[in-house]
Amino acid sequence: MEEVKVYSYRWAILVLAFLVHCGLQVALIITMGMGGLLMSPAVGLSVVEFSMLATIPYITGFLFGLVGGAWADRKSIRHVMIIALAIASVGAIVRAMTMNYAVMLGGSFLLGLSLAALNANSAKLFRLWFPGKWTSIAMGVYILGATAGGGAIAMKVGPILDNPQTGFIIGAACTVACLVLWIILGRTHPDGETLDSAEPMTAYLGEVLKNKYVWIISFVMFFAFGASIAENSYLVSGLVAITGDPELSGNIGAVNMVAVGIGGVAMPSLLAKAKNLKVIFFIAAVLMGLSNIVIFMLPIGAITFIIVILQGVFMGLILPIGKTLPAVIPGVKPEHLGAVGGVQSSFQNLGAGLLPAYVVAPLAGMLGGGSPTALMIGTGFLVIFGGLFMLALPKGTNAVSAVQVDEA
């Protein structure tokens, strides 16, 4: 049995990751919540322009995810996060200063650097500070910050604002606060987290990219996270279109985010000793996909709240388990975890930036006239595809390495 030393400061790291993920998601998702304002005559964005503005931070994540992970392997997670958050803060502040579309788009692009760095290194961060079965539980708490925290706040606040610039000012304040928090609380793991050898970056990146399981787990999150962002984009706007009630729509969206967060903490804990987690993951993906497909086919009311709660619990299983896969797939050296997480993060963000705006929306327009029901059906199929890729992983991928914890 491998003996692993853990440190009491891990709880500060978990609180830090929770708060930063929460703050960054407010800055990102509030754009989606303000869709009605941004596409109103006062601002005048088209549907395509709004989709690009809402999703471009995830394109940044795709472009720089691998860089953020590999860079942390060479330097440290703290080093990379402070630089990424500093650049993101500049972008968020610039975006809040004007309603010029090109400036908003550029600021949102820079904002995405923070998420690229955080997502690329989350698996490594929790593998270091929370080894063994605690890795996925810590990841669930981290995702709780994004969903029940930042996502719920953004979905609740965004639709009721009178001015989109106010929303961007809120986002800028959150991003700057995240930078300050990481400067104060961020700490490099006492046992080290960087490469000890002089192995060239091209050599170990080549080793990572030759591992077929790295590509499989990347496609799992490509579809799963793309479905999550598509749902965030279309659920509330679809409810507003159907009900004409922004407050009710925001409440339903917030309940969904809270359910994702609670499920993200509870499900990994309940399934820590599951023998066939990949099958459970697939079943959850199918059930979530079906819930997305039927949600607008039923009367809006109590049944809607029940569906979004169940849907959130299923996604609460999918996201933390999917994000911890870099730490458990075969053939990955511990010192290469940043690079593996970077590859997965790049695909995760590519799915978020590409699938909602450039796959789901056009197909829904061609096949269903762009109706809210057609859009949600598209998100349902995305998450099912993610579950299918999960089945391609080898048996035992979910097994947590046995570790003996030595508290320091």
mmCIF file of C-alpha atoms in Angstrom:
data_model
loop_
_atom_site.group_PDB
_atom_site.id
_atom_site.type_symbol
_atom_site.label_atom_id
_atom_site.label_comp_id
_atom_site.label_asym_id
_atom_site.label_seq_id
_atom_site.Cartn_x
_atom_site.Cartn_y
_atom_site.Cartn_z
ATOM 1 C CA MET A 1 0.000 0.000 0.000
ATOM 2 C CA GLU A 2 1.392 3.363 -1.018
ATOM 3 C CA GLU A 3 1.841 5.817 1.844
ATOM 4 C CA VAL A 4 0.887 9.394 1.035
ATOM 5 C CA LYS A 5 1.371 12.357 3.335
ATOM 6 C CA VAL A 6 -1.466 14.864 3.458
ATOM 7 C CA TYR A 7 -1.349 18.325 4.933
ATOM 8 C CA SER A 8 -3.882 20.310 6.935
ATOM 9 C CA TYR A 9 -3.431 23.231 4.525
ATOM 10 C CA ARG A 10 -5.361 21.195 1.961
ATOM 11 C CA TRP A 11 -8.581 22.608 3.415
ATOM 12 C CA ALA A 12 -7.418 26.141 2.626
ATOM 13 C CA ILE A 13 -6.622 24.977 -0.929
ATOM 14 C CA LEU A 14 -10.107 23.479 -1.246
ATOM 15 C CA VAL A 15 -11.764 26.690 -0.022
ATOM 16 C CA LEU A 16 -9.587 28.688 -2.422
ATOM 17 C CA ALA A 17 -10.481 26.485 -5.405
ATOM 18 C CA PHE A 18 -14.182 26.634 -4.464
ATOM 19 C CA LEU A 19 -14.244 30.434 -4.187
ATOM 20 C CA VAL A 20 -12.193 31.055 -7.328
ATOM 21 C CA HIS A 21 -14.295 28.656 -9.388
ATOM 22 C CA CYS A 22 -17.407 30.379 -8.014
ATOM 23 C CA GLY A 23 -16.146 33.876 -8.849
ATOM 24 C CA LEU A 24 -14.967 32.987 -12.340
ATOM 25 C CA GLN A 25 -18.266 31.287 -13.172
ATOM 26 C CA VAL A 26 -20.161 34.417 -12.122
ATOM 27 C CA ALA A 27 -17.975 36.418 -14.519
ATOM 28 C CA LEU A 28 -18.535 33.931 -17.347
ATOM 29 C CA ILE A 29 -22.119 32.735 -16.965
ATOM 30 C CA ILE A 30 -23.629 36.152 -16.202
ATOM 31 C CA THR A 31 -23.222 36.837 -19.939
ATOM 32 C CA MET A 32 -25.574 33.922 -20.681
ATOM 33 C CA GLY A 33 -28.050 35.179 -18.096
ATOM 34 C CA MET A 34 -28.101 38.609 -19.767
ATOM 35 C CA GLY A 35 -28.977 37.267 -23.224
ATOM 36 C CA GLY A 36 -32.251 39.206 -23.360
ATOM 37 C CA LEU A 37 -30.499 42.500 -22.526
ATOM 38 C CA LEU A 38 -27.593 41.970 -24.896
ATOM 39 C CA MET A 39 -29.904 41.122 -27.798
ATOM 40 C CA SER A 40 -32.307 43.980 -27.010
ATOM 41 C CA PRO A 41 -32.463 47.056 -29.285
ATOM 42 C CA ALA A 42 -30.482 49.020 -26.685
ATOM 43 C CA VAL A 43 -27.348 46.891 -27.268
ATOM 44 C CA GLY A 44 -28.342 45.266 -30.533
ATOM 45 C CA LEU A 45 -26.375 42.022 -30.604
ATOM 46 C CA SER A 46 -27.566 39.389 -33.044
ATOM 47 C CA VAL A 47 -28.098 35.786 -31.922
ATOM 48 C CA VAL A 48 -24.772 34.808 -33.519
ATOM 49 C CA GLU A 49 -22.921 37.720 -31.871
ATOM 50 C CA PHE A 50 -24.412 36.846 -28.477
ATOM 51 C CA SER A 51 -23.450 33.186 -28.896
ATOM 52 C CA MET A 52 -19.877 34.172 -29.755
ATOM 53 C CA LEU A 53 -19.664 36.541 -26.768
ATOM 54 C CA ALA A 54 -20.999 33.880 -24.382
ATOM 55 C CA THR A 55 -18.738 31.099 -25.633
ATOM 56 C CA ILE A 56 -15.451 32.774 -26.620
ATOM 57 C CA PRO A 57 -13.902 32.315 -23.123
ATOM 58 C CA TYR A 58 -14.173 28.580 -23.741
ATOM 59 C CA ILE A 59 -12.390 28.952 -27.083
ATOM 60 C CA THR A 60 -9.581 30.608 -25.098
ATOM 61 C CA GLY A 61 -9.655 27.592 -22.816
ATOM 62 C CA PHE A 62 -9.261 25.295 -25.823
ATOM 63 C CA LEU A 63 -6.313 27.262 -27.210
ATOM 64 C CA PHE A 64 -4.425 27.593 -23.927
ATOM 65 C CA GLY A 65 -5.517 24.594 -21.831
ATOM 66 C CA LEU A 66 -2.546 22.427 -22.817
ATOM 67 C CA VAL A 67 -0.175 25.373 -22.363
ATOM 68 C CA GLY A 68 -1.555 26.046 -18.869
ATOM 69 C CA GLY A 69 -1.165 22.431 -17.787
ATOM 70 C CA ALA A 70 2.306 21.872 -19.266
ATOM 71 C CA TRP A 71 3.520 25.221 -17.914
ATOM 72 C CA ALA A 72 2.410 24.248 -14.398
ATOM 73 C CA ASP A 73 4.369 20.985 -14.753
ATOM 74 C CA ARG A 74 7.484 23.118 -15.312
ATOM 75 C CA LYS A 75 6.796 25.945 -12.846
ATOM 76 C CA SER A 76 3.944 25.560 -10.350
ATOM 77 C CA ILE A 77 0.163 25.791 -10.268
ATOM 78 C CA ARG A 78 0.441 28.962 -8.161
ATOM 79 C CA HIS A 79 2.745 30.603 -10.724
ATOM 80 C CA VAL A 80 0.427 29.835 -13.637
ATOM 81 C CA MET A 81 -2.782 30.787 -11.819
ATOM 82 C CA ILE A 82 -1.547 34.214 -10.709
ATOM 83 C CA ILE A 83 -0.401 35.167 -14.210
ATOM 84 C CA ALA A 84 -3.591 33.825 -15.849
ATOM 85 C CA LEU A 85 -5.853 35.575 -13.328
ATOM 86 C CA ALA A 86 -3.947 38.848 -13.760
ATOM 87 C CA ILE A 87 -4.473 38.794 -17.536
ATOM 88 C CA ALA A 88 -8.097 37.730 -17.083
ATOM 89 C CA SER A 89 -8.690 40.635 -14.700
ATOM 90 C CA VAL A 90 -7.492 43.077 -17.342
ATOM 91 C CA GLY A 91 -9.901 41.522 -19.849
ATOM 92 C CA ALA A 92 -12.824 41.602 -17.418
ATOM 93 C CA ILE A 93 -12.191 45.277 -16.551
ATOM 94 C CA VAL A 94 -11.896 46.298 -20.203
ATOM 95 C CA ARG A 95 -15.116 44.428 -21.019
ATOM 96 C CA ALA A 96 -16.978 46.367 -18.323
ATOM 97 C CA MET A 97 -15.929 49.757 -19.677
ATOM 98 C CA THR A 98 -17.937 49.830 -22.909
ATOM 99 C CA MET A 99 -20.752 48.155 -24.832
ATOM 100 C CA ASN A 100 -18.653 48.072 -28.013
ATOM 101 C CA TYR A 101 -18.969 44.526 -29.336
ATOM 102 C CA ALA A 102 -15.338 44.118 -30.444
ATOM 103 C CA VAL A 103 -14.066 45.287 -27.044
ATOM 104 C CA MET A 104 -16.484 43.019 -25.156
ATOM 105 C CA LEU A 105 -15.396 40.097 -27.323
ATOM 106 C CA GLY A 106 -11.687 40.779 -26.746
ATOM 107 C CA GLY A 107 -12.170 41.207 -23.011
ATOM 108 C CA SER A 108 -14.119 37.959 -22.811
ATOM 109 C CA PHE A 109 -11.343 36.186 -24.731
ATOM 110 C CA LEU A 110 -8.778 37.305 -22.130
ATOM 111 C CA LEU A 111 -11.140 36.344 -19.309
ATOM 112 C CA GLY A 112 -11.053 32.778 -20.606
ATOM 113 C CA LEU A 113 -7.342 32.448 -19.748
ATOM 114 C CA SER A 114 -8.251 32.087 -16.072
ATOM 115 C CA LEU A 115 -10.562 29.167 -16.732
ATOM 116 C CA ALA A 116 -7.994 27.569 -19.064
ATOM 117 C CA ALA A 117 -5.395 27.537 -16.294
ATOM 118 C CA LEU A 118 -7.796 26.449 -13.537
ATOM 119 C CA ASN A 119 -9.432 23.606 -15.455
ATOM 120 C CA ALA A 120 -6.133 22.340 -16.833
ATOM 121 C CA ASN A 121 -4.657 21.981 -13.353
ATOM 122 C CA SER A 122 -7.679 21.024 -11.236
ATOM 123 C CA ALA A 123 -7.094 17.253 -11.475
ATOM 124 C CA LYS A 124 -3.427 17.691 -10.569
ATOM 125 C CA LEU A 125 -4.245 20.112 -7.743
ATOM 126 C CA PHE A 126 -6.649 17.689 -6.066
ATOM 127 C CA ARG A 127 -4.537 14.617 -6.788
ATOM 128 C CA LEU A 128 -1.698 16.297 -4.875
ATOM 129 C CA TRP A 129 -3.621 17.745 -1.937
ATOM 130 C CA PHE A 130 -6.448 15.138 -1.700
ATOM 131 C CA PRO A 131 -5.033 11.734 -2.713
ATOM 132 C CA GLY A 132 -6.986 8.511 -3.051
ATOM 133 C CA LYS A 133 -10.773 8.461 -2.751
ATOM 134 C CA TRP A 134 -10.762 12.112 -1.686
ATOM 135 C CA THR A 135 -9.721 13.313 -5.154
ATOM 136 C CA SER A 136 -13.184 12.977 -6.695
ATOM 137 C CA ILE A 137 -14.897 14.257 -3.530
ATOM 138 C CA ALA A 138 -12.711 17.386 -3.559
ATOM 139 C CA MET A 139 -13.463 17.759 -7.270
ATOM 140 C CA GLY A 140 -17.165 17.632 -6.428
ATOM 141 C CA VAL A 141 -16.770 20.475 -3.923
ATOM 142 C CA TYR A 142 -14.811 22.415 -6.547
ATOM 143 C CA ILE A 143 -17.616 21.956 -9.071
ATOM 144 C CA LEU A 144 -20.116 22.957 -6.378
ATOM 145 C CA GLY A 145 -18.437 26.359 -6.442
ATOM 146 C CA ALA A 146 -19.154 26.672 -10.157
ATOM 147 C CA THR A 147 -22.724 25.411 -10.132
ATOM 148 C CA ALA A 148 -24.511 25.980 -6.825
ATOM 149 C CA GLY A 149 -22.231 28.978 -6.297
ATOM 150 C CA GLY A 150 -21.255 30.985 -9.362
ATOM 151 C CA GLY A 151 -23.668 29.461 -11.844
ATOM 152 C CA ALA A 152 -26.724 29.815 -9.611
ATOM 153 C CA ILE A 153 -25.832 33.415 -8.765
ATOM 154 C CA ALA A 154 -25.276 34.329 -12.403
ATOM 155 C CA MET A 155 -28.474 32.637 -13.578
ATOM 156 C CA LYS A 156 -30.472 34.378 -10.862
ATOM 157 C CA VAL A 157 -28.930 37.840 -11.217
ATOM 158 C CA GLY A 158 -28.344 38.033 -14.980
ATOM 159 C CA PRO A 159 -31.986 37.933 -16.154
ATOM 160 C CA ILE A 160 -33.145 40.633 -13.695
ATOM 161 C CA LEU A 161 -30.478 43.284 -14.387
ATOM 162 C CA ASP A 162 -31.525 46.492 -16.138
ATOM 163 C CA ASN A 163 -28.142 47.160 -17.743
ATOM 164 C CA PRO A 164 -25.660 44.579 -19.091
ATOM 165 C CA GLN A 165 -22.737 46.816 -18.140
ATOM 166 C CA THR A 166 -23.692 46.276 -14.496
ATOM 167 C CA GLY A 167 -23.340 42.546 -15.029
ATOM 168 C CA PHE A 168 -19.887 42.977 -16.555
ATOM 169 C CA ILE A 169 -18.817 45.191 -13.630
ATOM 170 C CA ILE A 170 -19.912 42.405 -11.257
ATOM 171 C CA GLY A 171 -17.871 39.952 -13.336
ATOM 172 C CA ALA A 172 -14.787 42.189 -13.224
ATOM 173 C CA ALA A 173 -15.029 42.563 -9.447
ATOM 174 C CA CYS A 174 -15.268 38.778 -9.055
ATOM 175 C CA THR A 175 -12.238 38.170 -11.299
ATOM 176 C CA VAL A 176 -10.051 40.672 -9.452
ATOM 177 C CA ALA A 177 -11.152 39.132 -6.133
ATOM 178 C CA CYS A 178 -10.084 35.696 -7.440
ATOM 179 C CA LEU A 179 -6.621 37.065 -8.266
ATOM 180 C CA VAL A 180 -6.239 38.531 -4.774
ATOM 181 C CA LEU A 181 -7.393 35.271 -3.174
ATOM 182 C CA TRP A 182 -4.862 33.191 -5.119
ATOM 183 C CA ILE A 183 -2.036 35.579 -4.228
ATOM 184 C CA ILE A 184 -2.942 35.329 -0.529
ATOM 185 C CA LEU A 185 -3.954 31.661 -0.183
ATOM 186 C CA GLY A 186 -2.358 29.864 -3.131
ATOM 187 C CA ARG A 187 0.535 27.668 -2.042
ATOM 188 C CA THR A 188 2.774 25.195 -3.852
ATOM 189 C CA HIS A 189 2.485 21.648 -2.502
ATOM 190 C CA PRO A 190 5.212 21.008 0.124
ATOM 191 C CA ASP A 191 6.356 17.801 -1.604
ATOM 192 C CA GLY A 192 6.771 19.564 -4.942
ATOM 193 C CA GLU A 193 4.638 19.466 -8.052
ATOM 194 C CA THR A 194 7.037 20.103 -10.938
ATOM 195 C CA LEU A 195 9.164 17.856 -13.121
ATOM 196 C CA ASP A 196 12.381 16.760 -11.419
ATOM 197 C CA SER A 197 14.172 15.784 -14.622
ATOM 198 C CA ALA A 198 15.452 17.803 -17.539
ATOM 199 C CA GLU A 199 13.088 15.908 -19.836
ATOM 200 C CA PRO A 200 12.310 18.160 -22.827
ATOM 201 C CA MET A 201 8.717 19.373 -22.955
ATOM 202 C CA THR A 202 8.289 17.941 -26.462
ATOM 203 C CA ALA A 203 9.298 14.506 -25.193
ATOM 204 C CA TYR A 204 6.815 14.242 -22.357
ATOM 205 C CA LEU A 205 4.039 15.944 -24.339
ATOM 206 C CA GLY A 206 4.627 13.364 -27.054
ATOM 207 C CA GLU A 207 4.319 10.588 -24.472
ATOM 208 C CA VAL A 208 1.061 12.065 -23.175
ATOM 209 C CA LEU A 209 -0.441 12.522 -26.636
ATOM 210 C CA LYS A 210 0.361 8.929 -27.627
ATOM 211 C CA ASN A 211 -1.799 7.580 -24.796
ATOM 212 C CA LYS A 212 -5.171 6.693 -26.350
ATOM 213 C CA TYR A 213 -6.930 6.991 -23.010
ATOM 214 C CA VAL A 214 -5.970 10.668 -22.821
ATOM 215 C CA TRP A 215 -7.964 11.211 -26.014
ATOM 216 C CA ILE A 216 -10.915 9.148 -24.780
ATOM 217 C CA ILE A 217 -11.267 11.094 -21.511
ATOM 218 C CA SER A 218 -10.896 14.313 -23.483
ATOM 219 C CA PHE A 219 -13.845 13.397 -25.698
ATOM 220 C CA VAL A 220 -15.863 12.419 -22.622
ATOM 221 C CA MET A 221 -15.543 15.997 -21.365
ATOM 222 C CA PHE A 222 -15.810 17.503 -24.865
ATOM 223 C CA PHE A 223 -19.400 16.268 -25.082
ATOM 224 C CA ALA A 224 -20.305 16.417 -21.366
ATOM 225 C CA PHE A 225 -19.114 19.983 -20.799
ATOM 226 C CA GLY A 226 -20.464 21.094 -24.169
ATOM 227 C CA ALA A 227 -23.848 19.770 -23.061
ATOM 228 C CA SER A 228 -23.538 21.562 -19.717
ATOM 229 C CA ILE A 229 -22.820 24.938 -21.340
ATOM 230 C CA ALA A 230 -25.525 24.406 -23.971
ATOM 231 C CA GLU A 231 -28.004 23.677 -21.205
ATOM 232 C CA ASN A 232 -26.933 26.802 -19.308
ATOM 233 C CA SER A 233 -27.332 28.824 -22.500
ATOM 234 C CA TYR A 234 -30.700 27.496 -23.610
ATOM 235 C CA LEU A 235 -32.563 26.441 -20.473
ATOM 236 C CA VAL A 236 -33.239 29.902 -19.033
ATOM 237 C CA SER A 237 -33.682 31.650 -22.393
ATOM 238 C CA GLY A 238 -36.057 28.871 -23.466
ATOM 239 C CA LEU A 239 -38.074 29.195 -20.275
ATOM 240 C CA VAL A 240 -38.305 32.967 -20.761
ATOM 241 C CA ALA A 241 -39.517 32.435 -24.343
ATOM 242 C CA ILE A 242 -42.141 29.917 -23.222
ATOM 243 C CA THR A 243 -43.357 31.549 -20.001
ATOM 244 C CA GLY A 244 -42.546 35.232 -20.518
ATOM 245 C CA ASP A 245 -41.455 35.279 -16.847
ATOM 246 C CA PRO A 246 -37.720 36.084 -16.342
ATOM 247 C CA GLU A 247 -37.927 35.685 -12.552
ATOM 248 C CA LEU A 248 -39.467 32.190 -12.700
ATOM 249 C CA SER A 249 -36.999 31.208 -15.414
ATOM 250 C CA GLY A 250 -34.060 32.434 -13.347
ATOM 251 C CA ASN A 251 -35.338 30.529 -10.304
ATOM 252 C CA ILE A 252 -35.562 27.278 -12.281
ATOM 253 C CA GLY A 253 -32.065 27.826 -13.682
ATOM 254 C CA ALA A 254 -30.703 28.510 -10.192
ATOM 255 C CA VAL A 255 -32.361 25.360 -8.784
ATOM 256 C CA ASN A 256 -30.718 23.352 -11.558
ATOM 257 C CA MET A 257 -27.298 24.789 -10.705
ATOM 258 C CA VAL A 258 -27.761 24.027 -6.998
ATOM 259 C CA ALA A 259 -28.776 20.443 -7.843
ATOM 260 C CA VAL A 260 -25.637 20.009 -9.962
ATOM 261 C CA GLY A 261 -23.519 21.271 -7.085
ATOM 262 C CA ILE A 262 -25.132 19.072 -4.441
ATOM 263 C CA GLY A 263 -24.981 16.049 -6.729
ATOM 264 C CA GLY A 264 -21.336 16.807 -7.435
ATOM 265 C CA VAL A 265 -20.478 16.465 -3.746
ATOM 266 C CA ALA A 266 -22.847 13.648 -2.813
ATOM 267 C CA MET A 267 -22.503 11.295 -5.794
ATOM 268 C CA PRO A 268 -18.689 10.850 -5.750
ATOM 269 C CA SER A 269 -18.918 10.110 -2.005
ATOM 270 C CA LEU A 270 -21.662 7.508 -2.517
ATOM 271 C CA LEU A 271 -19.887 5.898 -5.475
ATOM 272 C CA ALA A 272 -16.321 5.896 -4.089
ATOM 273 C CA LYS A 273 -16.312 2.078 -3.878
ATOM 274 C CA ALA A 274 -18.366 1.363 -7.010
ATOM 275 C CA LYS A 275 -16.938 -1.543 -9.010
ATOM 276 C CA ASN A 276 -18.206 -0.491 -12.434
ATOM 277 C CA LEU A 277 -18.332 3.279 -12.365
ATOM 278 C CA LYS A 278 -18.070 3.724 -16.118
ATOM 279 C CA VAL A 279 -21.401 1.931 -16.601
ATOM 280 C CA ILE A 280 -22.979 4.066 -13.863
ATOM 281 C CA PHE A 281 -21.549 7.145 -15.611
ATOM 282 C CA PHE A 282 -23.110 6.029 -18.911
ATOM 283 C CA ILE A 283 -26.515 5.420 -17.308
ATOM 284 C CA ALA A 284 -26.385 8.865 -15.682
ATOM 285 C CA ALA A 285 -25.518 10.405 -19.055
ATOM 286 C CA VAL A 286 -28.460 8.679 -20.728
ATOM 287 C CA LEU A 287 -30.877 9.739 -17.960
ATOM 288 C CA MET A 288 -29.637 13.320 -18.083
ATOM 289 C CA GLY A 289 -29.945 13.326 -21.865
ATOM 290 C CA LEU A 290 -33.524 12.073 -21.657
ATOM 291 C CA SER A 291 -34.399 14.704 -19.047
ATOM 292 C CA ASN A 292 -33.090 17.426 -21.373
ATOM 293 C CA ILE A 293 -35.095 16.016 -24.256
ATOM 294 C CA VAL A 294 -38.460 15.981 -22.437
ATOM 295 C CA ILE A 295 -38.160 19.113 -20.304
ATOM 296 C CA PHE A 296 -40.016 21.474 -22.665
ATOM 297 C CA MET A 297 -42.423 18.783 -23.853
ATOM 298 C CA LEU A 298 -44.208 18.842 -20.488
ATOM 299 C CA PRO A 299 -46.172 21.710 -18.897
ATOM 300 C CA ILE A 300 -43.973 24.286 -17.154
ATOM 301 C CA GLY A 301 -44.585 23.982 -13.413
ATOM 302 C CA ALA A 302 -43.761 21.654 -10.537
ATOM 303 C CA ILE A 303 -42.720 18.881 -12.955
ATOM 304 C CA THR A 304 -40.132 21.264 -14.432
ATOM 305 C CA PHE A 305 -38.487 21.755 -11.046
ATOM 306 C CA ILE A 306 -38.434 17.966 -10.492
ATOM 307 C CA ILE A 307 -36.793 17.373 -13.882
ATOM 308 C CA VAL A 308 -34.122 20.050 -13.450
ATOM 309 C CA ILE A 309 -33.270 18.703 -9.978
ATOM 310 C CA LEU A 310 -32.861 15.152 -11.321
ATOM 311 C CA GLN A 311 -30.971 16.463 -14.319
ATOM 312 C CA GLY A 312 -28.669 18.379 -11.998
ATOM 313 C CA VAL A 313 -27.958 15.316 -9.850
ATOM 314 C CA PHE A 314 -27.022 13.318 -12.958
ATOM 315 C CA MET A 315 -24.707 16.099 -14.155
ATOM 316 C CA GLY A 316 -23.336 16.287 -10.621
ATOM 317 C CA LEU A 317 -22.082 12.731 -11.083
ATOM 318 C CA ILE A 318 -20.774 13.264 -14.600
ATOM 319 C CA LEU A 319 -18.689 16.425 -14.163
ATOM 320 C CA PRO A 320 -16.520 15.569 -11.102
ATOM 321 C CA ILE A 321 -15.947 11.967 -12.181
ATOM 322 C CA GLY A 322 -15.052 13.125 -15.692
ATOM 323 C CA LYS A 323 -12.641 15.750 -14.392
ATOM 324 C CA THR A 324 -10.788 13.293 -12.132
ATOM 325 C CA LEU A 325 -10.145 10.808 -14.971
ATOM 326 C CA PRO A 326 -6.643 12.205 -15.747
ATOM 327 C CA ALA A 327 -5.534 10.985 -12.315
ATOM 328 C CA VAL A 328 -6.706 7.377 -12.786
ATOM 329 C CA ILE A 329 -6.259 6.359 -16.439
ATOM 330 C CA PRO A 330 -3.458 3.880 -17.223
ATOM 331 C CA GLY A 331 -0.033 4.962 -18.427
ATOM 332 C CA VAL A 332 0.129 8.471 -16.941
ATOM 333 C CA LYS A 333 3.092 9.515 -14.799
ATOM 334 C CA PRO A 334 2.177 11.707 -11.787
ATOM 335 C CA GLU A 335 4.547 14.431 -12.995
ATOM 336 C CA HIS A 336 2.671 14.592 -16.315
ATOM 337 C CA LEU A 337 -0.763 15.182 -14.777
ATOM 338 C CA GLY A 338 -0.745 18.866 -15.688
ATOM 339 C CA ALA A 339 -0.227 18.078 -19.353
ATOM 340 C CA VAL A 340 -2.928 15.380 -19.340
ATOM 341 C CA GLY A 341 -5.320 17.739 -17.576
ATOM 342 C CA GLY A 342 -4.384 20.400 -20.124
ATOM 343 C CA VAL A 343 -5.323 18.175 -23.058
ATOM 344 C CA GLN A 344 -8.644 17.288 -21.437
ATOM 345 C CA SER A 345 -9.268 20.926 -20.515
ATOM 346 C CA SER A 346 -8.607 22.015 -24.100
ATOM 347 C CA PHE A 347 -11.189 19.580 -25.432
ATOM 348 C CA GLN A 348 -13.605 20.406 -22.626
ATOM 349 C CA ASN A 349 -13.453 24.080 -23.524
ATOM 350 C CA LEU A 350 -13.585 23.353 -27.253
ATOM 351 C CA GLY A 351 -16.836 21.502 -26.624
ATOM 352 C CA ALA A 352 -18.182 24.429 -24.602
ATOM 353 C CA GLY A 353 -17.246 26.947 -27.277
ATOM 354 C CA LEU A 354 -18.083 24.899 -30.367
ATOM 355 C CA LEU A 355 -21.043 22.645 -29.649
ATOM 356 C CA PRO A 356 -23.727 25.059 -28.304
ATOM 357 C CA ALA A 357 -23.277 27.866 -30.840
ATOM 358 C CA TYR A 358 -22.006 26.066 -33.925
ATOM 359 C CA VAL A 359 -23.533 22.567 -33.745
ATOM 360 C CA VAL A 360 -26.655 22.507 -31.566
ATOM 361 C CA ALA A 361 -28.059 25.890 -32.621
ATOM 362 C CA PRO A 362 -27.691 25.377 -36.417
ATOM 363 C CA LEU A 363 -29.070 21.818 -36.269
ATOM 364 C CA ALA A 364 -31.974 22.957 -34.085
ATOM 365 C CA GLY A 365 -32.641 25.706 -36.607
ATOM 366 C CA MET A 366 -32.689 23.305 -39.553
ATOM 367 C CA LEU A 367 -34.611 20.476 -37.915
ATOM 368 C CA GLY A 368 -36.798 22.233 -35.361
ATOM 369 C CA GLY A 369 -37.015 25.855 -36.399
ATOM 370 C CA GLY A 370 -34.676 26.878 -33.578
ATOM 371 C CA SER A 371 -37.352 26.232 -30.947
ATOM 372 C CA PRO A 372 -36.381 25.861 -27.268
ATOM 373 C CA THR A 373 -37.453 22.209 -27.431
ATOM 374 C CA ALA A 374 -35.173 21.522 -30.408
ATOM 375 C CA LEU A 375 -32.242 23.200 -28.655
ATOM 376 C CA MET A 376 -32.679 21.126 -25.499
ATOM 377 C CA ILE A 377 -33.026 17.916 -27.516
ATOM 378 C CA GLY A 378 -29.625 18.734 -29.011
ATOM 379 C CA THR A 379 -28.067 19.118 -25.560
ATOM 380 C CA GLY A 380 -29.547 15.774 -24.551
ATOM 381 C CA PHE A 381 -27.779 13.949 -27.362
ATOM 382 C CA LEU A 382 -24.464 15.643 -26.532
ATOM 383 C CA VAL A 383 -24.291 14.266 -23.009
ATOM 384 C CA ILE A 384 -25.276 10.778 -24.218
ATOM 385 C CA PHE A 385 -22.322 10.859 -26.634
ATOM 386 C CA GLY A 386 -20.061 11.673 -23.674
ATOM 387 C CA GLY A 387 -21.361 8.600 -21.877
ATOM 388 C CA LEU A 388 -20.617 6.427 -24.903
ATOM 389 C CA PHE A 389 -16.961 7.505 -24.881
ATOM 390 C CA MET A 390 -16.777 6.666 -21.168
ATOM 391 C CA LEU A 391 -17.591 3.046 -22.035
ATOM 392 C CA ALA A 392 -14.394 2.891 -24.131
ATOM 393 C CA LEU A 393 -12.198 3.172 -21.027
ATOM 394 C CA PRO A 394 -10.654 -0.021 -19.624
ATOM 395 C CA LYS A 395 -12.234 -1.925 -16.781
ATOM 396 C CA GLY A 396 -11.014 -0.682 -13.424
ATOM 397 C CA THR A 397 -10.340 2.880 -14.534
ATOM 398 C CA ASN A 398 -12.537 4.015 -11.664
ATOM 399 C CA ALA A 399 -10.497 2.132 -9.067
ATOM 400 C CA VAL A 400 -8.932 4.487 -6.542
ATOM 401 C CA SER A 401 -5.347 3.643 -5.697
ATOM 402 C CA ALA A 402 -5.031 2.340 -2.169
ATOM 403 C CA VAL A 403 -3.179 4.884 -0.102
ATOM 404 C CA GLN A 404 -2.291 5.134 3.534
ATOM 405 C CA VAL A 405 -2.817 8.702 4.659
ATOM 406 C CA ASP A 406 -0.198 10.276 6.888
ATOM 407 C CA GLU A 407 -1.501 13.552 8.303
ATOM 408 C CA ALA A 408 1.077 16.352 8.490
#
